[in-house]
mmCIF file of N, CA and C in Angstrom:
data_model
loop_
_atom_site.group_PDB
_atom_site.id
_atom_site.type_symbol
_atom_site.label_atom_id
_atom_site.label_comp_id
_atom_site.label_asym_id
_atom_site.label_seq_id
_atom_site.Cartn_x
_atom_site.Cartn_y
_atom_site.Cartn_z
ATOM 1 N N MET A 221 -13.562 9.591 -12.869
ATOM 2 C CA MET A 221 -13.055 10.131 -11.632
ATOM 3 C C MET A 221 -12.227 11.385 -11.929
ATOM 4 N N ASP A 222 -12.391 12.406 -11.160
ATOM 5 C CA ASP A 222 -11.585 13.625 -11.273
ATOM 6 C C ASP A 222 -10.131 13.248 -11.025
ATOM 7 N N PRO A 223 -9.218 13.697 -12.028
ATOM 8 C CA PRO A 223 -7.767 13.421 -11.855
ATOM 9 C C PRO A 223 -7.196 13.877 -10.514
ATOM 10 N N ILE A 224 -7.691 15.065 -10.009
ATOM 11 C CA ILE A 224 -7.126 15.591 -8.794
ATOM 12 C C ILE A 224 -7.514 14.647 -7.585
ATOM 13 N N ASP A 225 -8.784 14.235 -7.642
ATOM 14 C CA ASP A 225 -9.339 13.235 -6.642
ATOM 15 C C ASP A 225 -8.502 11.983 -6.703
ATOM 16 N N ALA A 226 -8.170 11.489 -7.861
ATOM 17 C CA ALA A 226 -7.357 10.242 -7.975
ATOM 18 C C ALA A 226 -5.987 10.461 -7.374
ATOM 19 N N GLN A 227 -5.397 11.659 -7.655
ATOM 20 C CA GLN A 227 -4.065 11.914 -7.064
ATOM 21 C C GLN A 227 -4.129 11.998 -5.627
ATOM 22 N N ILE A 228 -5.113 12.547 -5.050
ATOM 23 C CA ILE A 228 -5.291 12.676 -3.580
ATOM 24 C C ILE A 228 -5.407 11.271 -2.957
ATOM 25 N N LYS A 229 -6.258 10.422 -3.543
ATOM 26 C CA LYS A 229 -6.373 9.034 -3.045
ATOM 27 C C LYS A 229 -5.074 8.232 -3.145
ATOM 28 N N ARG A 230 -4.356 8.472 -4.290
ATOM 29 C CA ARG A 230 -3.128 7.759 -4.463
ATOM 30 C C ARG A 230 -2.121 8.176 -3.334
ATOM 31 N N ALA A 231 -2.160 9.507 -3.057
ATOM 32 C CA ALA A 231 -1.218 10.030 -2.054
ATOM 33 C C ALA A 231 -1.696 9.499 -0.611
ATOM 34 N N LEU A 232 -2.957 9.428 -0.384
ATOM 35 C CA LEU A 232 -3.397 8.904 0.909
ATOM 36 C C LEU A 232 -2.972 7.470 1.069
ATOM 37 N N VAL A 233 -3.091 6.640 0.042
ATOM 38 C CA VAL A 233 -2.736 5.228 0.095
ATOM 39 C C VAL A 233 -1.257 5.114 0.310
ATOM 40 N N ALA A 234 -0.462 5.921 -0.436
ATOM 41 C CA ALA A 234 1.007 5.885 -0.351
ATOM 42 C C ALA A 234 1.422 6.273 1.027
ATOM 43 N N PHE A 235 0.806 7.299 1.651
ATOM 44 C CA PHE A 235 1.138 7.743 2.988
ATOM 45 C C PHE A 235 0.796 6.658 4.003
ATOM 46 N N ALA A 236 -0.323 5.988 3.848
ATOM 47 C CA ALA A 236 -0.780 4.963 4.777
ATOM 48 C C ALA A 236 0.190 3.746 4.705
ATOM 49 N N VAL A 237 0.629 3.400 3.529
ATOM 50 C CA VAL A 237 1.522 2.299 3.343
ATOM 51 C C VAL A 237 2.919 2.639 3.910
ATOM 52 N N GLU A 238 3.429 3.735 3.593
ATOM 53 C CA GLU A 238 4.741 4.190 4.042
ATOM 54 C C GLU A 238 4.718 4.344 5.593
ATOM 55 N N LYS A 239 3.658 4.907 6.167
ATOM 56 C CA LYS A 239 3.603 4.986 7.647
ATOM 57 C C LYS A 239 3.601 3.650 8.295
ATOM 58 N N ALA A 240 2.775 2.708 7.753
ATOM 59 C CA ALA A 240 2.729 1.301 8.317
ATOM 60 C C ALA A 240 4.063 0.641 8.221
ATOM 61 N N LEU A 241 4.767 0.772 7.115
ATOM 62 C CA LEU A 241 6.054 0.138 6.928
ATOM 63 C C LEU A 241 7.156 0.737 7.891
ATOM 64 N N ILE A 242 7.222 2.063 7.891
ATOM 65 C CA ILE A 242 8.160 2.772 8.768
ATOM 66 C C ILE A 242 7.887 2.413 10.193
ATOM 67 N N ASN A 243 6.614 2.289 10.622
ATOM 68 C CA ASN A 243 6.365 1.952 11.980
ATOM 69 C C ASN A 243 6.905 0.595 12.356
ATOM 70 N N MET A 244 6.990 -0.292 11.367
ATOM 71 C CA MET A 244 7.575 -1.636 11.554
ATOM 72 C C MET A 244 9.131 -1.594 11.652
ATOM 73 N N GLY A 245 9.659 -0.483 11.167
ATOM 74 C CA GLY A 245 11.115 -0.254 11.155
ATOM 75 C C GLY A 245 11.560 0.153 9.783
ATOM 76 N N GLU A 246 12.542 1.049 9.762
ATOM 77 C CA GLU A 246 13.113 1.547 8.554
ATOM 78 C C GLU A 246 13.543 0.360 7.569
ATOM 79 N N PRO A 247 14.165 -0.640 8.138
ATOM 80 C CA PRO A 247 14.645 -1.712 7.202
ATOM 81 C C PRO A 247 13.406 -2.424 6.518
ATOM 82 N N VAL A 248 12.282 -2.454 7.150
ATOM 83 C CA VAL A 248 11.053 -3.061 6.557
ATOM 84 C C VAL A 248 10.650 -2.231 5.361
ATOM 85 N N PHE A 249 10.540 -0.922 5.554
ATOM 86 C CA PHE A 249 10.218 0.068 4.481
ATOM 87 C C PHE A 249 11.138 -0.113 3.350
ATOM 88 N N GLU A 250 12.450 -0.093 3.574
ATOM 89 C CA GLU A 250 13.415 -0.143 2.518
ATOM 90 C C GLU A 250 13.325 -1.467 1.789
ATOM 91 N N LYS A 251 13.147 -2.558 2.466
ATOM 92 C CA LYS A 251 13.113 -3.939 1.817
ATOM 93 C C LYS A 251 11.829 -3.987 0.976
ATOM 94 N N VAL A 252 10.666 -3.511 1.464
ATOM 95 C CA VAL A 252 9.510 -3.566 0.619
ATOM 96 C C VAL A 252 9.643 -2.639 -0.604
ATOM 97 N N ALA A 253 10.149 -1.477 -0.410
ATOM 98 C CA ALA A 253 10.384 -0.485 -1.500
ATOM 99 C C ALA A 253 11.263 -1.116 -2.598
ATOM 100 N N LYS A 254 12.350 -1.711 -2.160
ATOM 101 C CA LYS A 254 13.341 -2.292 -3.035
ATOM 102 C C LYS A 254 12.743 -3.487 -3.747
ATOM 103 N N THR A 255 11.960 -4.355 -3.138
ATOM 104 C CA THR A 255 11.341 -5.446 -3.775
ATOM 105 C C THR A 255 10.263 -5.047 -4.774
ATOM 106 N N LEU A 256 9.533 -3.966 -4.460
ATOM 107 C CA LEU A 256 8.554 -3.424 -5.446
ATOM 108 C C LEU A 256 9.332 -2.974 -6.678
ATOM 109 N N LYS A 257 10.422 -2.335 -6.504
ATOM 110 C CA LYS A 257 11.209 -1.811 -7.656
ATOM 111 C C LYS A 257 11.801 -2.999 -8.435
ATOM 112 N N ASP A 258 12.426 -3.948 -7.728
ATOM 113 C CA ASP A 258 13.062 -5.091 -8.373
ATOM 114 C C ASP A 258 12.063 -6.053 -9.123
ATOM 115 N N ASP A 259 11.003 -6.319 -8.462
ATOM 116 C CA ASP A 259 10.055 -7.327 -8.969
ATOM 117 C C ASP A 259 9.017 -6.707 -10.032
ATOM 118 N N TYR A 260 8.624 -5.438 -9.746
ATOM 119 C CA TYR A 260 7.546 -4.882 -10.628
ATOM 120 C C TYR A 260 7.889 -3.563 -11.206
ATOM 121 N N ASN A 261 9.139 -3.113 -10.973
ATOM 122 C CA ASN A 261 9.563 -1.801 -11.510
ATOM 123 C C ASN A 261 8.542 -0.703 -11.140
ATOM 124 N N CYS A 262 8.095 -0.696 -9.891
ATOM 125 C CA CYS A 262 7.219 0.343 -9.424
ATOM 126 C C CYS A 262 7.612 0.793 -8.005
ATOM 127 N N TYR A 263 6.823 1.793 -7.557
ATOM 128 C CA TYR A 263 7.176 2.435 -6.254
ATOM 129 C C TYR A 263 5.911 2.351 -5.344
ATOM 130 N N ILE A 264 6.057 2.749 -4.099
ATOM 131 C CA ILE A 264 4.968 2.670 -3.156
ATOM 132 C C ILE A 264 3.669 3.349 -3.639
ATOM 133 N N PRO A 265 3.714 4.568 -4.212
ATOM 134 C CA PRO A 265 2.477 5.157 -4.684
ATOM 135 C C PRO A 265 1.745 4.291 -5.759
ATOM 136 N N ASP A 266 2.575 3.466 -6.452
ATOM 137 C CA ASP A 266 1.911 2.590 -7.466
ATOM 138 C C ASP A 266 1.074 1.470 -6.902
ATOM 139 N N CYS A 267 1.185 1.259 -5.593
ATOM 140 C CA CYS A 267 0.354 0.216 -4.960
ATOM 141 C C CYS A 267 -1.089 0.609 -4.934
ATOM 142 N N TYR A 268 -1.434 1.865 -5.083
ATOM 143 C CA TYR A 268 -2.812 2.328 -5.158
ATOM 144 C C TYR A 268 -3.519 1.572 -6.375
ATOM 145 N N GLU A 269 -2.799 1.545 -7.471
ATOM 146 C CA GLU A 269 -3.365 0.860 -8.656
ATOM 147 C C GLU A 269 -3.088 -0.652 -8.601
ATOM 148 N N HIS A 270 -2.140 -1.093 -7.896
ATOM 149 C CA HIS A 270 -1.724 -2.522 -7.814
ATOM 150 C C HIS A 270 -1.543 -3.028 -6.466
ATOM 151 N N PRO A 271 -2.587 -3.093 -5.622
ATOM 152 C CA PRO A 271 -2.479 -3.551 -4.295
ATOM 153 C C PRO A 271 -2.014 -5.007 -4.171
ATOM 154 N N GLU A 272 -2.248 -5.715 -5.289
ATOM 155 C CA GLU A 272 -1.775 -7.145 -5.276
ATOM 156 C C GLU A 272 -0.311 -7.284 -5.205
ATOM 157 N N TYR A 273 0.474 -6.294 -5.757
ATOM 158 C CA TYR A 273 1.905 -6.396 -5.654
ATOM 159 C C TYR A 273 2.302 -6.239 -4.206
ATOM 160 N N LEU A 274 1.753 -5.314 -3.498
ATOM 161 C CA LEU A 274 2.038 -5.098 -2.073
ATOM 162 C C LEU A 274 1.689 -6.353 -1.241
ATOM 163 N N LYS A 275 0.510 -6.879 -1.513
ATOM 164 C CA LYS A 275 0.061 -8.029 -0.733
ATOM 165 C C LYS A 275 1.060 -9.207 -0.910
ATOM 166 N N ARG A 276 1.472 -9.490 -2.175
ATOM 167 C CA ARG A 276 2.353 -10.554 -2.493
ATOM 168 C C ARG A 276 3.724 -10.406 -1.741
ATOM 169 N N ILE A 277 4.258 -9.154 -1.866
ATOM 170 C CA ILE A 277 5.575 -8.861 -1.243
ATOM 171 C C ILE A 277 5.492 -9.018 0.224
ATOM 172 N N LEU A 278 4.522 -8.434 0.821
ATOM 173 C CA LEU A 278 4.381 -8.451 2.291
ATOM 174 C C LEU A 278 4.274 -9.877 2.767
ATOM 175 N N SER A 279 3.442 -10.698 2.069
ATOM 176 C CA SER A 279 3.246 -12.068 2.448
ATOM 177 C C SER A 279 4.500 -12.871 2.242
ATOM 178 N N ASP A 280 5.239 -12.687 1.146
ATOM 179 C CA ASP A 280 6.497 -13.391 0.872
ATOM 180 C C ASP A 280 7.562 -13.123 1.917
ATOM 181 N N LEU A 281 7.716 -11.813 2.152
ATOM 182 C CA LEU A 281 8.762 -11.331 3.060
ATOM 183 C C LEU A 281 8.507 -11.650 4.571
ATOM 184 N N TYR A 282 7.198 -11.475 4.947
ATOM 185 C CA TYR A 282 6.919 -11.533 6.326
ATOM 186 C C TYR A 282 5.939 -12.553 6.802
ATOM 187 N N GLY A 283 5.510 -13.477 5.894
ATOM 188 C CA GLY A 283 4.671 -14.545 6.267
ATOM 189 C C GLY A 283 3.418 -13.998 6.991
ATOM 190 N N ASN A 284 3.021 -14.712 8.066
ATOM 191 C CA ASN A 284 1.857 -14.259 8.815
ATOM 192 C C ASN A 284 1.939 -12.911 9.458
ATOM 193 N N ALA A 285 3.199 -12.437 9.675
ATOM 194 C CA ALA A 285 3.444 -11.187 10.250
ATOM 195 C C ALA A 285 2.936 -10.016 9.344
ATOM 196 N N HIS A 286 2.746 -10.327 8.094
ATOM 197 C CA HIS A 286 2.260 -9.254 7.133
ATOM 198 C C HIS A 286 0.884 -8.777 7.497
ATOM 199 N N VAL A 287 0.141 -9.616 8.288
ATOM 200 C CA VAL A 287 -1.222 -9.158 8.673
ATOM 201 C C VAL A 287 -1.143 -7.976 9.480
ATOM 202 N N ALA A 288 -0.253 -7.776 10.398
ATOM 203 C CA ALA A 288 -0.136 -6.574 11.253
ATOM 204 C C ALA A 288 0.143 -5.367 10.389
ATOM 205 N N ILE A 289 0.900 -5.425 9.308
ATOM 206 C CA ILE A 289 1.128 -4.367 8.443
ATOM 207 C C ILE A 289 -0.156 -3.989 7.745
ATOM 208 N N ILE A 290 -0.905 -4.983 7.222
ATOM 209 C CA ILE A 290 -2.128 -4.660 6.553
ATOM 210 C C ILE A 290 -3.171 -4.000 7.420
ATOM 211 N N VAL A 291 -3.255 -4.497 8.728
ATOM 212 C CA VAL A 291 -4.156 -3.904 9.694
ATOM 213 C C VAL A 291 -3.829 -2.456 9.849
ATOM 214 N N SER A 292 -2.511 -2.154 9.996
ATOM 215 C CA SER A 292 -2.124 -0.755 10.199
ATOM 216 C C SER A 292 -2.484 0.095 8.968
ATOM 217 N N ILE A 293 -2.307 -0.428 7.815
ATOM 218 C CA ILE A 293 -2.671 0.375 6.635
ATOM 219 C C ILE A 293 -4.245 0.525 6.548
ATOM 220 N N LYS A 294 -4.956 -0.488 6.854
ATOM 221 C CA LYS A 294 -6.397 -0.474 6.840
ATOM 222 C C LYS A 294 -6.907 0.560 7.870
ATOM 223 N N ASN A 295 -6.307 0.556 9.085
ATOM 224 C CA ASN A 295 -6.723 1.549 10.096
ATOM 225 C C ASN A 295 -6.475 2.947 9.664
ATOM 226 N N SER A 296 -5.345 3.207 8.984
ATOM 227 C CA SER A 296 -5.013 4.525 8.498
ATOM 228 C C SER A 296 -5.978 5.063 7.479
ATOM 229 N N LEU A 297 -6.528 4.074 6.675
ATOM 230 C CA LEU A 297 -7.451 4.430 5.550
ATOM 231 C C LEU A 297 -8.920 4.304 5.946
ATOM 232 N N GLU A 298 -9.204 3.923 7.110
ATOM 233 C CA GLU A 298 -10.630 3.645 7.537
ATOM 234 C C GLU A 298 -11.549 4.748 7.256
ATOM 235 N N GLU A 299 -11.141 5.946 7.562
ATOM 236 C CA GLU A 299 -12.104 7.058 7.394
ATOM 237 C C GLU A 299 -12.330 7.428 5.928
ATOM 238 N N PHE A 300 -11.530 6.852 5.041
ATOM 239 C CA PHE A 300 -11.673 7.079 3.587
ATOM 240 C C PHE A 300 -12.262 5.886 2.905
ATOM 241 N N SER A 301 -12.615 4.844 3.659
ATOM 242 C CA SER A 301 -12.954 3.570 3.071
ATOM 243 C C SER A 301 -14.369 3.640 2.296
ATOM 244 N N GLN A 302 -15.092 4.685 2.466
ATOM 245 C CA GLN A 302 -16.338 4.852 1.705
ATOM 246 C C GLN A 302 -16.124 5.125 0.227
ATOM 247 N N HIS A 303 -14.907 5.596 -0.084
ATOM 248 C CA HIS A 303 -14.562 5.788 -1.417
ATOM 249 C C HIS A 303 -14.291 4.449 -2.135
ATOM 250 N N GLU A 304 -14.865 4.319 -3.250
ATOM 251 C CA GLU A 304 -14.817 2.964 -3.949
ATOM 252 C C GLU A 304 -13.340 2.526 -4.168
ATOM 253 N N SER A 305 -12.488 3.384 -4.637
ATOM 254 C CA SER A 305 -11.145 3.027 -4.978
ATOM 255 C C SER A 305 -10.316 2.658 -3.732
ATOM 256 N N ILE A 306 -10.548 3.328 -2.635
ATOM 257 C CA ILE A 306 -9.842 3.009 -1.380
ATOM 258 C C ILE A 306 -10.375 1.699 -0.826
ATOM 259 N N SER A 307 -11.685 1.481 -0.897
ATOM 260 C CA SER A 307 -12.305 0.240 -0.442
ATOM 261 C C SER A 307 -11.763 -0.912 -1.256
ATOM 262 N N ARG A 308 -11.645 -0.747 -2.555
ATOM 263 C CA ARG A 308 -11.096 -1.803 -3.427
ATOM 264 C C ARG A 308 -9.614 -2.092 -3.067
ATOM 265 N N PHE A 309 -8.876 -1.094 -2.839
ATOM 266 C CA PHE A 309 -7.458 -1.239 -2.399
ATOM 267 C C PHE A 309 -7.436 -2.101 -1.133
ATOM 268 N N ILE A 310 -8.178 -1.746 -0.140
ATOM 269 C CA ILE A 310 -8.214 -2.460 1.092
ATOM 270 C C ILE A 310 -8.677 -3.894 0.933
ATOM 271 N N SER A 311 -9.666 -4.121 0.119
ATOM 272 C CA SER A 311 -10.241 -5.525 -0.030
ATOM 273 C C SER A 311 -9.189 -6.389 -0.736
ATOM 274 N N VAL A 312 -8.473 -5.900 -1.646
ATOM 275 C CA VAL A 312 -7.387 -6.691 -2.359
ATOM 276 C C VAL A 312 -6.301 -7.038 -1.339
ATOM 277 N N LEU A 313 -5.999 -6.138 -0.424
ATOM 278 C CA LEU A 313 -4.971 -6.500 0.576
ATOM 279 C C LEU A 313 -5.388 -7.579 1.591
ATOM 280 N N GLU A 314 -6.657 -7.603 1.801
ATOM 281 C CA GLU A 314 -7.143 -8.570 2.888
ATOM 282 C C GLU A 314 -7.021 -10.047 2.464
#
């Protein structure tokens, strides 16, 4: 994969995740970002490579309510889901 292409996809995923979290409220975004850092020493853009981190954190913090966040992320990425790496990211979250 072209490194620029990978950077663009990583940025798209980071934007979709940040947008979904901020739409749930600034404290939600901050709590998820802090937990990513504390538990995995990574940041929101790193979720592109490790969607399982995000899935576990959302599930642990928000129980069944995490589904609404995942749906929001999925909707934001829908037009890019034909790309294998984006599709994989979405499937790991589900």
